[in-house]
PDB file of C-alpha atoms in Angstrom:
ATOM      1  CA  MET Y 545      -8.077  11.430  12.883  1.00 85.00           C
ATOM      2  CA  ALA Y 546      -4.364  11.300  12.108  1.00 90.00           C
ATOM      3  CA  VAL Y 547      -2.046   9.355  14.404  1.00 91.00           C
ATOM      4  CA  THR Y 548       1.634  10.220  14.016  1.00 92.00           C
ATOM      5  CA  SER Y 549       4.444   8.015  15.325  1.00 93.00           C
ATOM      6  CA  SER Y 550       5.646   9.273  18.712  1.00 92.00           C
ATOM      7  CA  GLY Y 551       9.289   8.233  18.284  1.00 93.00           C
ATOM      8  CA  ASP Y 552      11.607   5.608  16.843  1.00 97.00           C
ATOM      9  CA  GLY Y 553      10.673   2.032  17.752  1.00 95.00           C
ATOM     10  CA  ASN Y 554       8.166  -0.744  17.269  1.00 95.00           C
ATOM     11  CA  PHE Y 555       4.781   0.024  15.706  1.00 93.00           C
ATOM     12  CA  SER Y 556       2.966  -1.525  18.675  1.00 90.00           C
ATOM     13  CA  SER Y 557       4.537   0.974  21.078  1.00 90.00           C
ATOM     14  CA  VAL Y 558       4.951   4.186  19.046  1.00 91.00           C
ATOM     15  CA  ILE Y 559       1.628   4.103  17.148  1.00 88.00           C
ATOM     16  CA  ALA Y 560      -0.843   1.395  18.072  1.00 61.00           C
ATOM     17  CA  GLY Y 561      -1.589   2.626  21.607  1.00 59.00           C
ATOM     18  CA  GLY Y 562      -4.298   5.095  20.567  1.00 68.00           C
ATOM     19  CA  LEU Y 563      -5.104   3.701  17.132  1.00 78.00           C
ATOM     20  CA  SER Y 564      -8.622   3.124  15.845  1.00 74.00           C
ATOM     21  CA  VAL Y 565      -9.816   1.759  12.495  1.00 69.00           C
ATOM     22  CA  ASN Y 566     -10.621   5.248  11.159  1.00 79.00           C
ATOM     23  CA  ASP Y 567      -7.153   6.686  11.775  1.00 92.00           C
ATOM     24  CA  ASP Y 568      -4.702   7.874   9.134  1.00 95.00           C
ATOM     25  CA  VAL Y 569      -1.261   6.648  10.263  1.00 96.00           C
ATOM     26  CA  ILE Y 570       1.742   8.877   9.592  1.00 96.00           C
ATOM     27  CA  ILE Y 571       5.232   7.409  10.009  1.00 97.00           C
ATOM     28  CA  ASP Y 572       7.377  10.383  11.046  1.00 97.00           C
ATOM     29  CA  HIS Y 573      10.120   8.371  12.790  1.00 97.00           C
ATOM     30  CA  ASP Y 574      11.982   5.138  12.097  1.00 98.00           C
ATOM     31  CA  VAL Y 575       9.366   2.487  12.864  1.00 97.00           C
ATOM     32  CA  THR Y 576       9.426  -1.324  12.738  1.00 96.00           C
ATOM     33  CA  LEU Y 577       6.216  -3.258  12.156  1.00 95.00           C
ATOM     34  CA  ASP Y 578       6.493  -5.838  14.959  1.00 93.00           C
ATOM     35  CA  GLY Y 579       3.375  -7.850  14.071  1.00 91.00           C
ATOM     36  CA  ASP Y 580       0.434  -7.438  11.735  1.00 90.00           C
ATOM     37  CA  ALA Y 581      -0.934  -3.924  12.236  1.00 87.00           C
ATOM     38  CA  PRO Y 582      -4.517  -3.277  13.259  1.00 83.00           C
ATOM     39  CA  ASN Y 583      -6.586  -2.043  10.295  1.00 90.00           C
ATOM     40  CA  VAL Y 584      -5.909   1.610   9.479  1.00 93.00           C
ATOM     41  CA  ASN Y 585      -7.620   4.202   7.296  1.00 94.00           C
ATOM     42  CA  SER Y 586      -4.414   5.118   5.403  1.00 96.00           C
ATOM     43  CA  LEU Y 587      -0.629   4.904   5.794  1.00 97.00           C
ATOM     44  CA  THR Y 588       1.937   7.611   4.948  1.00 98.00           C
ATOM     45  CA  ILE Y 589       5.723   7.289   5.338  1.00 98.00           C
ATOM     46  CA  ASN Y 590       7.303  10.751   5.480  1.00 98.00           C
ATOM     47  CA  SER Y 591      10.544  11.738   3.749  1.00 98.00           C
ATOM     48  CA  GLY Y 592      13.689  10.803   5.652  1.00 98.00           C
ATOM     49  CA  LYS Y 593      11.906   8.107   7.664  1.00 98.00           C
ATOM     50  CA  THR Y 594      12.222   4.305   7.495  1.00 98.00           C
ATOM     51  CA  PHE Y 595       9.375   1.831   7.875  1.00 98.00           C
ATOM     52  CA  THR Y 596      10.629  -1.733   8.390  1.00 97.00           C
ATOM     53  CA  GLY Y 597       8.197  -4.515   7.568  1.00 95.00           C
ATOM     54  CA  GLY Y 598       9.541  -7.641   9.233  1.00 90.00           C
ATOM     55  CA  GLY Y 599       7.293  -9.843   7.049  1.00 94.00           C
ATOM     56  CA  ASN Y 600       4.129  -8.411   8.585  1.00 95.00           C
ATOM     57  CA  THR Y 601       1.035  -6.891   6.965  1.00 96.00           C
ATOM     58  CA  VAL Y 602      -0.718  -3.531   7.222  1.00 95.00           C
ATOM     59  CA  THR Y 603      -4.393  -3.669   6.201  1.00 95.00           C
ATOM     60  CA  ILE Y 604      -5.669  -0.346   4.858  1.00 96.00           C
ATOM     61  CA  ASP Y 605      -9.447   0.091   4.847  1.00 94.00           C
ATOM     62  CA  ASP Y 606      -9.916   3.477   3.177  1.00 95.00           C
ATOM     63  CA  LYS Y 607      -7.970   6.601   2.142  1.00 96.00           C
ATOM     64  CA  ASP Y 608      -6.870   9.908   3.631  1.00 96.00           C
ATOM     65  CA  GLY Y 609      -8.235  13.350   2.705  1.00 94.00           C
ATOM     66  CA  SER Y 610      -6.005  13.386  -0.399  1.00 95.00           C
ATOM     67  CA  SER Y 611      -7.383   9.998  -1.591  1.00 96.00           C
ATOM     68  CA  TYR Y 612      -4.212   8.038  -0.735  1.00 97.00           C
ATOM     69  CA  SER Y 613      -4.523   4.675   0.943  1.00 97.00           C
ATOM     70  CA  PHE Y 614      -0.728   4.166   0.906  1.00 98.00           C
ATOM     71  CA  ARG Y 615       1.864   6.849   0.311  1.00 98.00           C
ATOM     72  CA  ALA Y 616       5.632   6.511   0.705  1.00 98.00           C
ATOM     73  CA  ILE Y 617       6.936  10.016   0.065  1.00 98.00           C
ATOM     74  CA  SER Y 618      10.126  10.585  -1.935  1.00 97.00           C
ATOM     75  CA  GLY Y 619      13.115  10.296   0.410  1.00 98.00           C
ATOM     76  CA  SER Y 620      11.443   7.700   2.646  1.00 98.00           C
ATOM     77  CA  THR Y 621      12.668   4.113   2.982  1.00 98.00           C
ATOM     78  CA  ILE Y 622      10.846   0.801   3.074  1.00 98.00           C
ATOM     79  CA  SER Y 623      13.079  -1.775   4.724  1.00 96.00           C
ATOM     80  CA  GLY Y 624      12.629  -5.482   5.265  1.00 95.00           C
ATOM     81  CA  THR Y 625       9.527  -7.275   4.050  1.00 96.00           C
ATOM     82  CA  LEU Y 626       6.481  -4.971   4.103  1.00 97.00           C
ATOM     83  CA  ASN Y 627       3.164  -6.440   2.995  1.00 98.00           C
ATOM     84  CA  ILE Y 628       0.163  -4.210   2.238  1.00 97.00           C
ATOM     85  CA  LYS Y 629      -3.487  -5.240   1.923  1.00 97.00           C
ATOM     86  CA  VAL Y 630      -5.985  -2.647   0.634  1.00 97.00           C
ATOM     87  CA  THR Y 631      -9.692  -3.161   1.210  1.00 96.00           C
ATOM     88  CA  GLY Y 632     -11.182   0.293   0.529  1.00 91.00           C
ATOM     89  CA  ASN Y 633     -12.700   1.707  -2.658  1.00 93.00           C
ATOM     90  CA  GLY Y 634     -11.275   4.636  -4.628  1.00 93.00           C
ATOM     91  CA  GLY Y 635      -7.845   4.945  -3.020  1.00 96.00           C
ATOM     92  CA  TYR Y 636      -4.454   5.546  -4.632  1.00 97.00           C
ATOM     93  CA  ILE Y 637      -1.086   3.897  -4.012  1.00 97.00           C
ATOM     94  CA  ARG Y 638       1.953   6.169  -4.372  1.00 97.00           C
ATOM     95  CA  GLU Y 639       5.256   4.478  -3.619  1.00 95.00           C
ATOM     96  CA  GLN Y 640       8.366   6.664  -4.032  1.00 96.00           C
ATOM     97  CA  ALA Y 641      10.516   5.125  -1.313  1.00 96.00           C
ATOM     98  CA  THR Y 642      13.905   3.523  -1.457  1.00 95.00           C
ATOM     99  CA  GLY Y 643      13.001  -0.136  -1.137  1.00 94.00           C
ATOM    100  CA  SER Y 644       9.565  -1.432  -2.038  1.00 95.00           C
ATOM    101  CA  ILE Y 645       6.390  -3.081  -0.910  1.00 97.00           C
ATOM    102  CA  ASN Y 646       6.878  -6.835  -0.879  1.00 97.00           C
ATOM    103  CA  ASN Y 647       3.383  -8.306  -1.306  1.00 98.00           C
ATOM    104  CA  LEU Y 648       0.304  -6.300  -2.282  1.00 98.00           C
ATOM    105  CA  GLU Y 649      -3.189  -7.722  -1.860  1.00 98.00           C
ATOM    106  CA  VAL Y 650      -6.225  -5.926  -3.297  1.00 98.00           C
ATOM    107  CA  ASP Y 651      -9.406  -7.264  -1.663  1.00 97.00           C
ATOM    108  CA  LEU Y 652     -12.134  -4.656  -2.153  1.00 97.00           C
ATOM    109  CA  GLY Y 653     -15.750  -4.798  -0.987  1.00 89.00           C
ATOM    110  CA  SER Y 654     -17.291  -5.615  -4.358  1.00 94.00           C
ATOM    111  CA  SER Y 655     -16.328  -6.482  -7.908  1.00 95.00           C
ATOM    112  CA  SER Y 656     -17.044  -2.878  -9.019  1.00 95.00           C
ATOM    113  CA  ASP Y 657     -14.827  -1.175  -6.375  1.00 97.00           C
ATOM    114  CA  VAL Y 658     -11.562   0.235  -7.774  1.00 97.00           C
ATOM    115  CA  HIS Y 659      -8.069   0.980  -6.413  1.00 97.00           C
ATOM    116  CA  TYR Y 660      -5.520   2.942  -8.483  1.00 97.00           C
ATOM    117  CA  LEU Y 661      -1.799   3.478  -8.972  1.00 97.00           C
ATOM    118  CA  ASP Y 662      -0.604   7.060  -8.599  1.00 96.00           C
ATOM    119  CA  LEU Y 663       2.934   6.289  -9.845  1.00 96.00           C
ATOM    120  CA  ALA Y 664       4.720   3.294 -11.323  1.00 97.00           C
ATOM    121  CA  LEU Y 665       4.926   0.409  -8.848  1.00 97.00           C
ATOM    122  CA  SER Y 666       7.453  -2.411  -8.503  1.00 97.00           C
ATOM    123  CA  LEU Y 667       6.629  -5.164  -6.039  1.00 97.00           C
ATOM    124  CA  ALA Y 668       9.461  -7.245  -4.610  1.00 94.00           C
ATOM    125  CA  GLY Y 669       7.042 -10.134  -4.023  1.00 96.00           C
ATOM    126  CA  ASN Y 670       3.503 -11.020  -5.046  1.00 97.00           C
ATOM    127  CA  LEU Y 671       0.389  -9.270  -6.332  1.00 97.00           C
ATOM    128  CA  THR Y 672      -2.960 -10.787  -5.354  1.00 97.00           C
ATOM    129  CA  ILE Y 673      -6.221  -9.289  -6.581  1.00 97.00           C
ATOM    130  CA  THR Y 674      -8.968 -11.148  -4.736  1.00 97.00           C
ATOM    131  CA  GLU Y 675     -11.979  -8.899  -5.350  1.00 97.00           C
ATOM    132  CA  GLY Y 676     -12.454  -5.574  -7.114  1.00 97.00           C
ATOM    133  CA  ILE Y 677     -10.463  -3.750  -9.766  1.00 98.00           C
ATOM    134  CA  PHE Y 678      -6.800  -2.699  -9.570  1.00 98.00           C
ATOM    135  CA  ASN Y 679      -6.256  -0.003 -12.191  1.00 98.00           C
ATOM    136  CA  THR Y 680      -2.897   1.317 -13.474  1.00 97.00           C
ATOM    137  CA  ASN Y 681      -4.577   4.719 -14.035  1.00 95.00           C
ATOM    138  CA  ALA Y 682      -5.711   5.281 -17.631  1.00 90.00           C
ATOM    139  CA  SER Y 683      -4.785   8.973 -17.685  1.00 92.00           C
ATOM    140  CA  SER Y 684      -1.113   8.176 -16.931  1.00 94.00           C
ATOM    141  CA  ASN Y 685      -0.624   4.460 -17.721  1.00 96.00           C
ATOM    142  CA  TYR Y 686       1.712   3.745 -14.807  1.00 97.00           C
ATOM    143  CA  ALA Y 687       4.004   0.739 -15.120  1.00 97.00           C
ATOM    144  CA  LEU Y 688       3.455  -2.262 -12.856  1.00 98.00           C
ATOM    145  CA  THR Y 689       6.196  -4.802 -12.155  1.00 97.00           C
ATOM    146  CA  VAL Y 690       5.689  -7.902 -10.024  1.00 97.00           C
ATOM    147  CA  THR Y 691       8.773  -9.976  -9.183  1.00 95.00           C
ATOM    148  CA  GLY Y 692       6.914 -12.880  -7.566  1.00 95.00           C
ATOM    149  CA  THR Y 693       3.581 -14.533  -8.334  1.00 95.00           C
ATOM    150  CA  THR Y 694       0.517 -12.724  -9.651  1.00 96.00           C
ATOM    151  CA  SER Y 695      -2.884 -14.134  -8.707  1.00 96.00           C
ATOM    152  CA  ILE Y 696      -6.017 -12.478 -10.102  1.00 96.00           C
ATOM    153  CA  THR Y 697      -9.568 -13.513  -9.247  1.00 96.00           C
ATOM    154  CA  GLY Y 698     -10.713  -9.871  -9.389  1.00 97.00           C
ATOM    155  CA  THR Y 699      -9.735  -7.556 -12.259  1.00 97.00           C
ATOM    156  CA  LEU Y 700      -6.435  -5.959 -13.283  1.00 97.00           C
ATOM    157  CA  THR Y 701      -7.016  -3.034 -15.648  1.00 97.00           C
ATOM    158  CA  CYS Y 702      -3.707  -2.467 -17.446  1.00 97.00           C
ATOM    159  CA  ASN Y 703      -4.682   0.399 -19.805  1.00 96.00           C
ATOM    160  CA  SER Y 704      -1.634   1.123 -22.004  1.00 96.00           C
ATOM    161  CA  SER Y 705       0.798   0.566 -19.113  1.00 97.00           C
ATOM    162  CA  ALA Y 706       4.004  -1.444 -19.260  1.00 97.00           C
ATOM    163  CA  ILE Y 707       3.201  -4.583 -17.261  1.00 97.00           C
ATOM    164  CA  SER Y 708       5.482  -7.368 -16.008  1.00 96.00           C
ATOM    165  CA  LEU Y 709       3.694  -9.964 -13.858  1.00 94.00           C
ATOM    166  CA  GLY Y 710       6.524 -12.215 -12.749  1.00 85.00           C
ATOM    167  CA  ASN Y 711       7.072 -15.875 -13.500  1.00 79.00           C
ATOM    168  CA  ASN Y 712       3.787 -17.342 -12.294  1.00 77.00           C
ATOM    169  CA  VAL Y 713       0.368 -15.880 -13.110  1.00 76.00           C
ATOM    170  CA  ASP Y 714      -2.805 -17.526 -11.784  1.00 71.00           C
TER     171      ASP Y 714
END
């Protein structure tokens, strides 16, 4: 089921009230993440809307009907420090917002599960791949830029993509 923000305000009051783990969350207002979000199926930020992170994390367990786990549509804004953790297999990350995801953690269910880029991605903070495969998408070779630390105990499949992993790679 899709849960759309009911107005401008804090995530806990404009979304989380009727949220369950299988819900696709759609940000259709200006929303501030005022604590770590409960696990969601997917997260979409619509054009013209701002999602402010506040240093908190959204954990995304799966993907929506279009195979996106996280999608910031062109014309949307990511403000503050937004951290994303993906735990579901086969999803895509498409980030076209003004602003960017700060930290991205990929922690999939097994070493053979895969998560993909659907456009080039620049992270303002860290990339952590704990388990599974993070793939830059071999058919398009999307660029990946990490400003902070990159820590990989899973697999990063770079294909022929332009890759910049920051100053500290574990």
